[in-house]
């Protein structure tokens, strides 16, 4: 056990050292988002939980997983047109009882490329996500290129590996594809695409598709269709419409049908009620009043399980800005989901605010009520409190506490500690530009001293505190 914390410390120091090393190699600028630089974020997260698992271990287990995450990004680095994006993590779990310690490391994504000829060509190589046209659920480990041609034409070409349902075919299904689009954006666009995926029988696809959009004043329509030449069947079809009659009101409608291999991520046990939809139709709205009120709502009907189950989902969100700056907010959410067999009602209330001394606090109470018991449990409750402390620009410390009951843990208490460092911590503080002078006599000749923060001979008299 003594060696494991040392591993954790080494992992964090490695991530922090890499972040500092990368930031030391670039020229500092006034604003951290300026092109030509590499920007780095290093984060360490430790989650401490105690949980009871009914019907499995039937005992309390303490788990302390720790993860270090490193992100970097750069655009037009050094004015060369080169860009790079990357995200990697190293994880370690220290557990008592029968659960052995585990370590893992992975590159979530990372690629390098070149954007040149006045943005007419963009080439990238590495692990990347490519959603091109109608066959949109493609995960890439390879190369892609975008070429902007005359007459508002754009050509996309890519090749690598594909993954479909739950990414089960990753690294085992080579993919190549291309898309040609005509894009007069004041009117919309129209495009044709081709994609070939080989590998296992389940993953093999040869798809042709088209996608388009149309803008008519406050109306926008988008649509796509894909057809599998080998399976001789529709792979995907969807259409969306948005109408914004007023700047503060948007109304939309949508419909889609998918190939059963289409991937819908599961973020929690609750979205697992519907792992994928074979067909869907619905609509909704969003509203942002000139005052403090804002919100959104939607309703969808869908079929799943090869059309054997008919379900629906509805949601309503209402938020309120408690002060003019929007630093204090509160909101409520109601959500109902039914998958043709079981479902739940969800009620949530939350609030957040910025406190003195660079503190931000939030509380969240989230409850679920199941239509039918799940493992003998009819209700789930999740109560969370979070605190963020920003002592310096580019440095954030976080502390979260949560109490959760659900069908899989009769009770769980969790604490999450996080430390985030960005390269803004090492960059000079931006200095406000001097106001325009009315005449040469307004400064230096009038007999009045220059105000603090105003530059004289390009040297500021006073720089703001971090």
Coordinates of C-alpha atoms in Angstrom, one line a residue:
X1 CA 0.0 0.0 0.0
X2 CA 2.9 2.4 0.6
X3 CA 4.0 2.2 -3.0
X4 CA 0.6 3.0 -4.4
X5 CA 0.4 6.6 -3.1
X6 CA 3.9 7.2 -4.5
X7 CA 2.7 6.1 -7.9
X8 CA -0.2 8.5 -7.6
X9 CA 2.1 11.3 -6.7
X10 CA 4.5 10.5 -9.6
X11 CA 1.6 10.4 -12.0
X12 CA 0.4 13.8 -10.9
X13 CA 3.9 15.3 -10.9
X14 CA 4.5 13.9 -14.4
X15 CA 1.3 15.6 -15.7
X16 CA 2.1 18.8 -13.9
X17 CA 5.7 18.8 -15.1
X18 CA 4.6 18.1 -18.7
X19 CA 2.2 21.0 -18.5
X20 CA 4.8 23.3 -17.1
X21 CA 7.4 22.1 -19.7
X22 CA 5.1 22.7 -22.6
X23 CA 4.0 26.1 -21.5
X24 CA 7.6 27.2 -21.0
X25 CA 8.3 26.5 -24.6
X26 CA 5.8 29.0 -26.0
X27 CA 5.8 32.8 -26.1
X28 CA 3.5 34.4 -23.6
X29 CA 0.8 36.7 -24.8
X30 CA -1.8 39.0 -23.2
X31 CA -4.7 36.7 -23.8
X32 CA -4.5 32.9 -23.3
X33 CA -6.7 32.1 -26.3
X34 CA -4.5 33.8 -28.8
X35 CA -3.5 31.8 -31.9
X36 CA 0.1 30.8 -32.2
X37 CA 0.5 29.2 -28.8
X38 CA 0.0 25.9 -27.0
X39 CA -2.4 25.9 -24.1
X40 CA -2.3 23.2 -21.4
X41 CA -4.6 22.1 -18.7
X42 CA -3.6 19.5 -16.0
X43 CA -6.2 18.1 -13.6
X44 CA -6.0 15.7 -10.8
X45 CA -9.2 14.1 -9.5
X46 CA -9.6 11.8 -6.5
X47 CA -13.0 10.2 -5.7
X48 CA -13.5 8.6 -2.3
X49 CA -16.7 6.6 -1.9
X50 CA -18.3 4.1 0.5
X51 CA -21.1 2.0 -0.9
X52 CA -23.3 -1.0 -0.1
X53 CA -24.0 -3.3 -3.0
X54 CA -27.1 -5.4 -2.4
X55 CA -27.1 -9.0 -3.5
X56 CA -23.4 -8.9 -4.5
X57 CA -20.8 -8.2 -1.9
X58 CA -23.3 -7.3 0.8
X59 CA -20.6 -5.4 2.6
X60 CA -19.2 -1.9 2.6
X61 CA -16.2 -1.4 0.3
X62 CA -14.0 1.7 0.3
X63 CA -12.8 2.8 -3.1
X64 CA -10.3 5.6 -3.8
X65 CA -9.8 6.0 -7.6
X66 CA -7.5 8.7 -8.7
X67 CA -7.1 10.1 -12.2
X68 CA -4.7 12.6 -13.7
X69 CA -5.9 14.3 -16.9
X70 CA -3.8 16.3 -19.3
X71 CA -5.2 18.4 -22.1
X72 CA -3.4 20.5 -24.7
X73 CA -4.4 22.5 -27.7
X74 CA -2.8 24.7 -30.2
X75 CA -3.9 26.5 -33.3
X76 CA -1.6 28.1 -35.9
X77 CA 1.4 27.4 -33.6
X78 CA 4.1 29.9 -34.1
X79 CA 2.3 31.2 -37.2
X80 CA 3.2 28.0 -39.1
X81 CA -0.4 26.8 -39.7
X82 CA 0.3 23.7 -37.5
X83 CA -2.3 22.7 -34.9
X84 CA -2.4 20.0 -32.3
X85 CA -5.0 18.7 -29.8
X86 CA -4.7 16.0 -27.2
X87 CA -6.2 14.6 -24.1
X88 CA -4.7 11.7 -22.0
X89 CA -5.2 10.3 -18.6
X90 CA -3.6 8.1 -16.1
X91 CA -5.7 6.4 -13.5
X92 CA -5.1 4.4 -10.3
X93 CA -7.5 2.8 -7.9
X94 CA -6.6 1.9 -4.3
X95 CA -9.3 -0.4 -2.9
X96 CA -9.7 -2.4 0.2
X97 CA -11.1 -5.9 0.6
X98 CA -11.4 -8.2 -2.4
X99 CA -11.1 -5.4 -5.1
X100 CA -7.4 -5.3 -6.3
X101 CA -5.7 -2.1 -7.1
X102 CA -5.9 -1.2 -10.8
X103 CA -4.0 1.1 -13.0
X104 CA -4.8 2.4 -16.5
X105 CA -3.6 4.9 -19.0
X106 CA -4.9 6.0 -22.4
X107 CA -4.9 8.7 -25.0
X108 CA -8.5 9.8 -25.2
X109 CA -7.7 11.7 -28.4
X110 CA -4.8 13.3 -30.0
X111 CA -3.9 14.5 -33.4
X112 CA -1.6 17.0 -35.2
X113 CA -2.2 18.8 -38.5
X114 CA -1.6 21.7 -40.8
X115 CA -4.0 24.4 -41.9
X116 CA -2.7 26.5 -44.8
X117 CA -3.2 28.2 -48.1
X118 CA -5.5 30.7 -46.5
X119 CA -7.5 27.9 -44.8
X120 CA -8.2 26.2 -48.1
X121 CA -6.7 22.9 -47.0
X122 CA -6.6 21.3 -43.5
X123 CA -4.9 17.9 -42.9
X124 CA -4.8 16.0 -39.6
X125 CA -3.4 12.7 -38.5
X126 CA -4.0 10.8 -35.2
X127 CA -7.0 9.8 -33.1
X128 CA -9.9 12.0 -33.9
X129 CA -13.6 12.0 -34.3
X130 CA -15.0 12.5 -37.8
X131 CA -18.8 13.0 -38.4
X132 CA -19.1 13.5 -42.1
X133 CA -22.5 13.7 -43.7
X134 CA -25.1 11.1 -43.1
X135 CA -23.0 8.2 -41.9
X136 CA -22.1 10.3 -38.8
X137 CA -21.1 7.7 -36.2
X138 CA -17.5 7.2 -37.2
X139 CA -14.6 7.0 -34.8
X140 CA -11.2 7.6 -36.4
X141 CA -7.7 6.5 -35.8
X142 CA -6.1 7.7 -39.0
X143 CA -6.0 10.7 -41.3
X144 CA -8.4 13.2 -42.6
X145 CA -8.3 16.2 -45.0
X146 CA -10.6 19.1 -45.8
X147 CA -10.1 21.0 -49.1
X148 CA -12.0 24.2 -49.9
X149 CA -12.5 24.5 -53.6
X150 CA -13.8 27.4 -55.7
X151 CA -17.5 27.9 -56.1
X152 CA -18.3 27.3 -52.4
X153 CA -17.3 23.6 -52.7
X154 CA -15.7 21.6 -49.9
X155 CA -14.2 18.1 -50.2
X156 CA -13.6 15.8 -47.2
X157 CA -11.5 12.7 -47.4
X158 CA -10.7 10.4 -44.5
X159 CA -9.4 6.9 -43.7
X160 CA -8.8 5.0 -40.5
X161 CA -10.8 2.7 -38.2
X162 CA -14.5 2.7 -37.4
X163 CA -16.5 1.8 -34.3
X164 CA -20.2 1.3 -34.1
X165 CA -22.5 0.2 -31.3
X166 CA -20.7 0.8 -27.9
X167 CA -17.4 1.1 -29.8
X168 CA -17.2 -2.7 -29.8
X169 CA -15.5 -2.8 -33.2
X170 CA -12.8 -0.3 -32.5
X171 CA -9.5 -1.1 -34.3
X172 CA -11.1 -4.0 -36.1
X173 CA -13.1 -2.2 -38.8
X174 CA -11.1 -0.2 -41.4
X175 CA -13.0 2.7 -42.9
X176 CA -12.5 5.1 -45.8
X177 CA -14.9 7.8 -46.8
X178 CA -15.4 11.1 -48.8
X179 CA -17.9 13.9 -48.9
X180 CA -18.4 16.7 -51.4
X181 CA -20.5 19.7 -50.3
X182 CA -21.8 22.8 -52.0
X183 CA -22.0 25.4 -49.3
X184 CA -23.5 28.8 -50.1
X185 CA -24.2 29.4 -46.4
X186 CA -26.6 32.3 -46.9
X187 CA -29.0 29.8 -48.4
X188 CA -27.8 26.5 -46.9
X189 CA -25.9 23.6 -48.3
X190 CA -26.2 20.2 -50.1
X191 CA -23.7 17.3 -50.0
X192 CA -23.2 13.8 -51.1
X193 CA -21.1 11.2 -49.2
X194 CA -19.7 7.7 -49.5
X195 CA -18.3 5.5 -46.8
X196 CA -16.9 1.9 -46.8
X197 CA -16.4 -0.1 -43.6
X198 CA -14.9 -3.6 -43.7
X199 CA -14.2 -6.0 -40.9
X200 CA -16.6 -8.3 -39.0
X201 CA -19.9 -9.2 -40.6
X202 CA -21.8 -7.0 -38.2
X203 CA -19.7 -4.0 -38.9
X204 CA -19.4 -4.2 -42.7
X205 CA -21.1 -1.3 -44.4
X206 CA -20.9 0.4 -47.7
X207 CA -22.9 3.6 -47.5
X208 CA -24.0 6.4 -49.8
X209 CA -25.7 9.4 -48.3
X210 CA -26.7 12.9 -48.7
X211 CA -27.3 15.8 -46.3
X212 CA -28.6 19.3 -46.8
X213 CA -29.8 22.5 -45.1
X214 CA -32.1 25.4 -46.1
X215 CA -32.5 28.8 -44.6
X216 CA -35.6 30.9 -45.2
X217 CA -35.5 34.0 -43.0
X218 CA -36.2 32.7 -39.4
X219 CA -36.7 29.1 -40.6
X220 CA -33.9 26.6 -40.9
X221 CA -34.3 23.0 -42.1
X222 CA -31.6 20.3 -42.0
X223 CA -31.9 16.7 -43.2
X224 CA -29.8 13.6 -44.0
X225 CA -30.3 10.2 -45.5
X226 CA -27.9 7.2 -45.8
X227 CA -28.4 3.9 -47.6
X228 CA -26.4 0.7 -47.1
X229 CA -25.5 -0.8 -50.6
X230 CA -24.5 -4.2 -49.1
X231 CA -27.4 -4.7 -46.8
X232 CA -29.8 -3.0 -49.2
X233 CA -31.5 -1.0 -46.6
X234 CA -31.8 2.4 -45.0
X235 CA -29.0 3.2 -42.5
X236 CA -30.1 6.5 -41.3
X237 CA -32.7 9.2 -42.0
X238 CA -33.4 12.4 -40.1
X239 CA -34.9 15.9 -40.6
X240 CA -34.9 18.8 -38.2
X241 CA -36.6 22.2 -38.4
X242 CA -36.1 25.3 -36.3
X243 CA -38.2 28.5 -36.3
X244 CA -37.1 31.5 -34.3
X245 CA -40.0 34.1 -34.6
X246 CA -38.4 36.3 -31.9
X247 CA -34.8 36.6 -30.7
X248 CA -35.9 35.2 -27.3
X249 CA -38.0 32.3 -28.6
X250 CA -37.0 29.2 -30.6
X251 CA -39.3 26.3 -31.7
X252 CA -38.0 23.1 -33.2
X253 CA -39.2 19.8 -34.5
X254 CA -37.3 16.6 -35.4
X255 CA -37.7 13.1 -36.7
X256 CA -35.2 10.3 -37.3
X257 CA -34.8 6.6 -38.0
X258 CA -31.6 4.7 -37.4
X259 CA -29.7 1.6 -38.2
X260 CA -29.7 -0.6 -35.1
X261 CA -25.9 -0.3 -34.9
X262 CA -26.2 3.5 -34.2
X263 CA -24.5 4.5 -31.0
X264 CA -26.2 6.4 -28.2
X265 CA -23.9 6.9 -25.2
X266 CA -25.0 5.8 -21.7
X267 CA -24.0 8.4 -19.2
X268 CA -25.7 6.8 -16.2
X269 CA -28.0 4.0 -15.1
X270 CA -31.0 6.3 -15.9
X271 CA -30.2 6.9 -19.6
X272 CA -29.6 3.2 -19.8
X273 CA -33.4 2.9 -19.8
X274 CA -33.1 3.7 -23.5
X275 CA -29.8 2.6 -24.9
X276 CA -30.7 3.4 -28.5
X277 CA -33.7 4.5 -30.5
X278 CA -34.7 2.9 -33.8
X279 CA -37.1 5.8 -34.6
X280 CA -38.0 9.1 -33.1
X281 CA -40.3 12.1 -33.7
X282 CA -40.6 15.1 -31.4
X283 CA -40.2 18.8 -30.8
X284 CA -39.5 21.4 -28.3
X285 CA -38.8 25.1 -27.5
X286 CA -36.3 27.3 -25.8
X287 CA -36.9 30.7 -24.3
X288 CA -34.7 33.5 -22.9
X289 CA -36.8 36.4 -21.8
X290 CA -35.4 40.0 -21.7
X291 CA -35.6 39.6 -17.9
X292 CA -34.3 37.0 -15.5
X293 CA -36.3 34.0 -16.7
X294 CA -35.1 31.3 -19.2
X295 CA -36.0 27.7 -19.9
X296 CA -36.6 25.0 -22.4
X297 CA -38.9 22.0 -23.0
X298 CA -39.3 19.0 -25.3
X299 CA -41.4 15.9 -26.0
X300 CA -40.3 12.9 -28.1
X301 CA -42.0 9.6 -29.1
X302 CA -39.7 6.7 -30.1
X303 CA -39.6 3.1 -30.9
X304 CA -36.9 0.7 -29.7
X305 CA -36.2 -3.0 -29.7
X306 CA -36.8 -3.5 -33.4
X307 CA -40.1 -1.6 -33.1
X308 CA -41.5 -3.8 -30.4
X309 CA -41.4 -1.2 -27.6
X310 CA -43.1 2.3 -27.9
X311 CA -41.8 4.9 -25.5
X312 CA -41.7 8.7 -24.9
X313 CA -39.7 11.3 -23.0
X314 CA -40.7 14.8 -21.9
X315 CA -38.8 17.4 -20.1
X316 CA -39.2 21.0 -18.8
X317 CA -36.4 23.2 -17.5
X318 CA -36.9 26.6 -15.9
X319 CA -34.0 28.8 -14.7
X320 CA -33.8 32.2 -13.0
X321 CA -31.0 34.7 -12.8
X322 CA -31.1 36.1 -9.3
X323 CA -28.8 39.1 -10.1
X324 CA -28.1 41.2 -13.1
X325 CA -24.7 39.7 -13.7
X326 CA -26.0 36.1 -13.7
X327 CA -23.6 35.0 -11.1
X328 CA -26.4 33.8 -8.9
X329 CA -28.8 31.3 -10.5
X330 CA -31.4 28.7 -9.6
X331 CA -33.5 26.3 -11.6
X332 CA -35.9 23.4 -11.6
X333 CA -36.2 20.4 -14.0
X334 CA -38.9 17.9 -14.6
X335 CA -38.3 14.9 -16.8
X336 CA -40.4 11.8 -17.6
X337 CA -39.2 8.8 -19.6
X338 CA -40.9 5.6 -20.5
X339 CA -39.3 2.9 -22.6
X340 CA -42.4 0.7 -23.2
X341 CA -41.6 -1.5 -20.2
X342 CA -40.5 0.8 -17.4
X343 CA -39.7 4.4 -16.8
X344 CA -39.3 7.2 -14.2
X345 CA -40.3 10.7 -13.2
X346 CA -37.4 13.0 -12.4
X347 CA -37.5 16.2 -10.3
X348 CA -34.5 18.3 -9.7
X349 CA -33.8 21.6 -8.1
X350 CA -30.4 23.4 -8.1
X351 CA -28.8 26.8 -7.3
X352 CA -25.3 28.3 -7.6
X353 CA -23.6 31.5 -6.7
X354 CA -20.3 33.3 -6.5
X355 CA -19.3 33.9 -2.9
X356 CA -16.6 36.3 -1.6
X357 CA -13.0 35.3 -1.6
X358 CA -13.1 33.7 -5.1
X359 CA -15.5 31.0 -4.1
X360 CA -18.3 29.5 -6.2
X361 CA -20.8 27.2 -4.5
X362 CA -23.6 25.0 -5.8
X363 CA -26.2 22.6 -4.4
X364 CA -28.3 20.1 -6.3
X365 CA -31.1 17.8 -5.3
X366 CA -32.1 15.2 -7.9
X367 CA -34.8 12.6 -7.3
X368 CA -36.1 9.7 -9.5
X369 CA -39.4 7.8 -9.0
X370 CA -39.6 4.6 -11.0
X371 CA -42.9 3.4 -12.5
X372 CA -42.0 -0.2 -11.5
X373 CA -39.5 -1.2 -8.8
X374 CA -35.9 -1.9 -10.0
X375 CA -34.3 -4.5 -7.8
X376 CA -36.9 -3.8 -5.3
X377 CA -36.2 0.0 -5.2
X378 CA -38.8 2.5 -6.3
X379 CA -37.0 5.7 -5.7
X380 CA -33.5 7.2 -6.1
X381 CA -32.2 10.4 -4.5
X382 CA -29.0 12.2 -5.2
X383 CA -28.0 15.2 -3.1
X384 CA -24.8 17.1 -4.1
X385 CA -22.9 20.1 -2.8
X386 CA -20.0 21.6 -4.6
X387 CA -17.4 24.3 -3.9
X388 CA -14.8 25.8 -6.3
X389 CA -12.0 28.0 -5.1
X390 CA -10.1 30.2 -7.6
X391 CA -7.2 31.8 -5.7
X392 CA -5.2 32.6 -8.9
X393 CA -5.9 33.0 -12.5
X394 CA -5.4 29.5 -14.0
X395 CA -5.7 27.6 -10.7
X396 CA -8.9 26.0 -9.4
X397 CA -9.5 23.7 -6.4
X398 CA -12.7 21.8 -6.1
X399 CA -14.5 19.8 -3.4
X400 CA -17.7 17.9 -4.0
X401 CA -19.8 15.8 -1.6
X402 CA -22.7 13.6 -2.6
X403 CA -25.2 11.2 -1.0
X404 CA -26.9 8.8 -3.4
X405 CA -29.4 6.0 -3.1
X406 CA -30.4 4.0 -6.2
X407 CA -31.2 0.4 -7.2
X408 CA -27.6 -0.6 -7.4
X409 CA -26.3 1.0 -4.2
X410 CA -28.7 1.1 -1.3
X411 CA -26.5 4.0 -0.1
X412 CA -23.4 5.7 -1.3
X413 CA -21.4 8.6 0.1
X414 CA -18.9 10.2 -2.2
X415 CA -16.3 13.0 -1.9
X416 CA -14.5 14.3 -5.0
X417 CA -11.4 16.4 -4.7
X418 CA -10.0 18.1 -7.8
X419 CA -7.1 20.4 -8.7
X420 CA -7.0 22.1 -12.1
X421 CA -4.0 24.1 -13.4
X422 CA -3.9 25.8 -16.8
X423 CA -1.1 27.6 -18.5
X424 CA -2.8 30.9 -17.6
X425 CA -1.2 30.5 -14.2
X426 CA 2.2 31.1 -15.8
X427 CA 1.3 33.8 -18.3
X428 CA 1.6 37.6 -17.6
X429 CA -1.5 39.3 -16.5
X430 CA -3.1 41.3 -19.4
X431 CA -2.8 45.0 -19.0
X432 CA -5.7 47.2 -20.1
X433 CA -4.9 49.4 -23.1
X434 CA -4.8 53.2 -22.4
X435 CA -7.8 55.2 -23.5
X436 CA -7.5 57.2 -26.7
X437 CA -6.0 60.6 -26.2
X438 CA -7.9 63.7 -27.2
X439 CA -4.7 65.6 -28.0
X440 CA -1.0 65.6 -27.3
X441 CA -1.5 68.0 -24.4
X442 CA -3.8 65.6 -22.5
X443 CA -0.8 63.5 -21.1
X444 CA 2.6 64.6 -20.0
X445 CA 2.1 68.3 -20.8
X446 CA -0.9 69.2 -18.7
X447 CA 0.8 68.9 -15.4
X448 CA -1.5 66.1 -14.2
X449 CA 0.1 62.8 -13.3
X450 CA -0.6 59.7 -15.4
X451 CA -3.3 57.4 -14.0
X452 CA -2.2 54.0 -12.5
X453 CA -2.2 51.3 -15.2
X454 CA -1.6 53.8 -18.1
X455 CA 1.4 52.9 -20.1
X456 CA 4.2 55.5 -20.5
X457 CA 6.9 54.6 -22.9
X458 CA 5.3 51.2 -23.3
X459 CA 5.9 50.3 -19.6
X460 CA 2.9 50.0 -17.3
X461 CA 3.2 51.7 -14.0
X462 CA 1.0 49.1 -12.3
X463 CA -0.1 45.7 -13.2
X464 CA -3.3 44.1 -11.9
X465 CA -3.1 41.4 -9.3
X466 CA -3.6 37.7 -10.2

